[in-house]
Each structure stands twice: as C-alpha cells, then as structure tokens.
mmCIF file of C-alpha atoms in Angstrom:
data_model
loop_
_atom_site.group_PDB
_atom_site.id
_atom_site.type_symbol
_atom_site.label_atom_id
_atom_site.label_comp_id
_atom_site.label_asym_id
_atom_site.label_seq_id
_atom_site.Cartn_x
_atom_site.Cartn_y
_atom_site.Cartn_z
ATOM 1 C CA UNK A 1 12.210 -34.205 -23.579
ATOM 2 C CA UNK A 2 10.171 -30.887 -25.202
ATOM 3 C CA UNK A 3 11.537 -27.422 -25.163
ATOM 4 C CA UNK A 4 8.160 -26.822 -22.853
ATOM 5 C CA UNK A 5 9.457 -29.570 -19.922
ATOM 6 C CA UNK A 6 13.344 -28.626 -20.448
ATOM 7 C CA UNK A 7 11.956 -24.743 -19.639
ATOM 8 C CA UNK A 8 9.653 -26.337 -17.015
ATOM 9 C CA UNK A 9 12.700 -27.383 -14.942
ATOM 10 C CA UNK A 10 15.251 -24.740 -15.725
ATOM 11 C CA UNK A 11 12.526 -22.177 -14.043
ATOM 12 C CA UNK A 12 12.269 -24.809 -11.544
ATOM 13 C CA UNK A 13 15.280 -24.467 -10.030
ATOM 14 C CA UNK A 14 15.534 -21.227 -10.683
ATOM 15 C CA UNK A 15 12.699 -20.289 -8.233
ATOM 16 C CA UNK A 16 14.034 -22.708 -6.099
ATOM 17 C CA UNK A 17 17.481 -20.656 -6.470
ATOM 18 C CA UNK A 18 15.984 -17.366 -5.717
ATOM 19 C CA UNK A 19 14.067 -19.242 -2.635
ATOM 20 C CA UNK A 20 17.845 -20.483 -0.686
ATOM 21 C CA UNK A 21 19.496 -16.182 -2.350
ATOM 22 C CA UNK A 22 16.711 -14.964 -0.981
ATOM 23 C CA UNK A 23 16.616 -16.963 2.650
ATOM 24 C CA UNK A 24 21.056 -16.383 2.283
ATOM 25 C CA UNK A 25 20.642 -12.571 1.977
ATOM 26 C CA UNK A 26 18.281 -11.935 5.068
ATOM 27 C CA UNK A 27 20.496 -14.564 6.873
ATOM 28 C CA UNK A 28 23.509 -12.683 6.196
ATOM 29 C CA UNK A 29 21.023 -9.192 6.661
ATOM 30 C CA UNK A 30 20.944 -10.877 10.663
ATOM 31 C CA UNK A 31 24.563 -10.886 11.265
ATOM 32 C CA UNK A 32 25.689 -7.663 9.526
ATOM 33 C CA UNK A 33 25.535 -4.058 10.357
ATOM 34 C CA UNK A 34 22.670 -3.321 7.298
ATOM 35 C CA UNK A 35 20.383 -6.044 9.470
ATOM 36 C CA UNK A 36 17.370 -4.212 9.921
ATOM 37 C CA UNK A 37 18.598 -1.256 7.518
ATOM 38 C CA UNK A 38 15.581 0.979 5.615
ATOM 39 C CA UNK A 39 17.547 -0.110 2.171
ATOM 40 C CA UNK A 40 18.215 -3.705 2.356
ATOM 41 C CA UNK A 41 14.578 -4.130 3.647
ATOM 42 C CA UNK A 42 13.659 -2.338 0.812
ATOM 43 C CA UNK A 43 15.491 -4.690 -1.533
ATOM 44 C CA UNK A 44 14.611 -7.870 0.367
ATOM 45 C CA UNK A 45 10.469 -6.631 0.312
ATOM 46 C CA UNK A 46 10.913 -6.125 -4.260
ATOM 47 C CA UNK A 47 13.278 -9.835 -3.920
ATOM 48 C CA UNK A 48 10.492 -11.317 -2.374
ATOM 49 C CA UNK A 49 8.358 -9.392 -4.725
ATOM 50 C CA UNK A 50 9.317 -10.006 -7.865
ATOM 51 C CA UNK A 51 9.980 -13.332 -6.557
ATOM 52 C CA UNK A 52 6.440 -13.213 -6.970
ATOM 53 C CA UNK A 53 5.527 -12.466 -9.660
ATOM 54 C CA UNK A 54 8.112 -14.985 -11.218
ATOM 55 C CA UNK A 55 5.945 -17.821 -10.413
ATOM 56 C CA UNK A 56 2.439 -15.822 -10.604
ATOM 57 C CA UNK A 57 3.846 -15.603 -14.604
ATOM 58 C CA UNK A 58 4.955 -19.553 -14.667
ATOM 59 C CA UNK A 59 1.973 -20.078 -13.432
ATOM 60 C CA UNK A 60 -0.021 -18.190 -16.094
ATOM 61 C CA UNK A 61 3.173 -19.968 -19.109
ATOM 62 C CA UNK A 62 1.900 -23.858 -17.844
ATOM 63 C CA UNK A 63 -1.357 -22.928 -19.390
ATOM 64 C CA UNK A 64 -0.906 -21.024 -22.604
ATOM 65 C CA UNK A 65 -1.665 -22.339 -26.053
ATOM 66 C CA UNK A 66 2.143 -23.803 -27.745
ATOM 67 C CA UNK A 67 1.130 -21.167 -30.148
ATOM 68 C CA UNK A 68 1.034 -18.092 -26.902
ATOM 69 C CA UNK A 69 4.499 -19.722 -25.472
ATOM 70 C CA UNK A 70 6.973 -18.654 -26.487
ATOM 71 C CA UNK A 71 5.512 -14.706 -26.409
ATOM 72 C CA UNK A 72 5.176 -16.090 -22.794
ATOM 73 C CA UNK A 73 8.970 -17.412 -22.212
ATOM 74 C CA UNK A 74 10.151 -13.958 -22.744
ATOM 75 C CA UNK A 75 8.680 -12.567 -20.249
ATOM 76 C CA UNK A 76 9.559 -14.551 -17.816
ATOM 77 C CA UNK A 77 13.142 -14.823 -18.822
ATOM 78 C CA UNK A 78 12.219 -10.484 -18.345
ATOM 79 C CA UNK A 79 10.913 -10.634 -15.479
ATOM 80 C CA UNK A 80 14.482 -13.428 -14.529
ATOM 81 C CA UNK A 81 16.805 -10.918 -15.636
ATOM 82 C CA UNK A 82 14.991 -8.067 -13.504
ATOM 83 C CA UNK A 83 15.096 -11.052 -10.165
ATOM 84 C CA UNK A 84 18.472 -11.323 -10.892
ATOM 85 C CA UNK A 85 19.768 -7.039 -10.768
ATOM 86 C CA UNK A 86 17.079 -6.899 -8.356
ATOM 87 C CA UNK A 87 19.895 -9.112 -6.267
ATOM 88 C CA UNK A 88 22.556 -8.044 -7.193
ATOM 89 C CA UNK A 89 21.470 -3.888 -5.880
ATOM 90 C CA UNK A 90 21.015 -6.006 -2.602
ATOM 91 C CA UNK A 91 23.809 -8.263 -2.396
ATOM 92 C CA UNK A 92 26.428 -4.830 -3.825
ATOM 93 C CA UNK A 93 24.867 -3.257 0.056
ATOM 94 C CA UNK A 94 25.753 -5.744 2.339
ATOM 95 C CA UNK A 95 29.561 -5.088 1.062
#
C-alpha cells in the first residue's frame, strides 16, 4: 500500500469518527441541561464547520499531484488538530 492509500484510509476513519462524535455530543446535549445552550450550540456549529472544512480539504488533496501531496497532508493534519481541539472544548463544556 502506498503512502497516499494509507493516508486515505486514515482520513476516511477520521471523518467517520468525527461524524460519530458529533452525533454523540448532540445526543448528550439533549439528555443534559446544556441542550439548547447558546454556547453549546455554537460549539456544535463550529464542529460541523470544521468537519466540513476537513472534508473539503480532503477532496482537494485527492486531486493533487505527488509533488504537492505532502503540503496538503500538513494542511489536513492541521485541520484535524483544529477539529480535535474544538471537540475537547465542547466535551469540557458538557462536564
């Protein structure tokens, strides 16, 4: 398996996990007293936006030449890190 294929599998799993995490946070919000909170709704909106940004960047990366692939990987990893930090903020808010 080449590096691009390996990264594609990794990114697919990351996006799937992000979708599941967002659903879980939404469900937890509905069961707790933070559901409907404007701060919490803002976190969920930001999570959805960051997830979509990651998906968009991934779609761009798939069309890149081998020469520009490495640069796109760094951008994708940064977008993933941003998404994870936002998840952590939302989870901390629910506690």
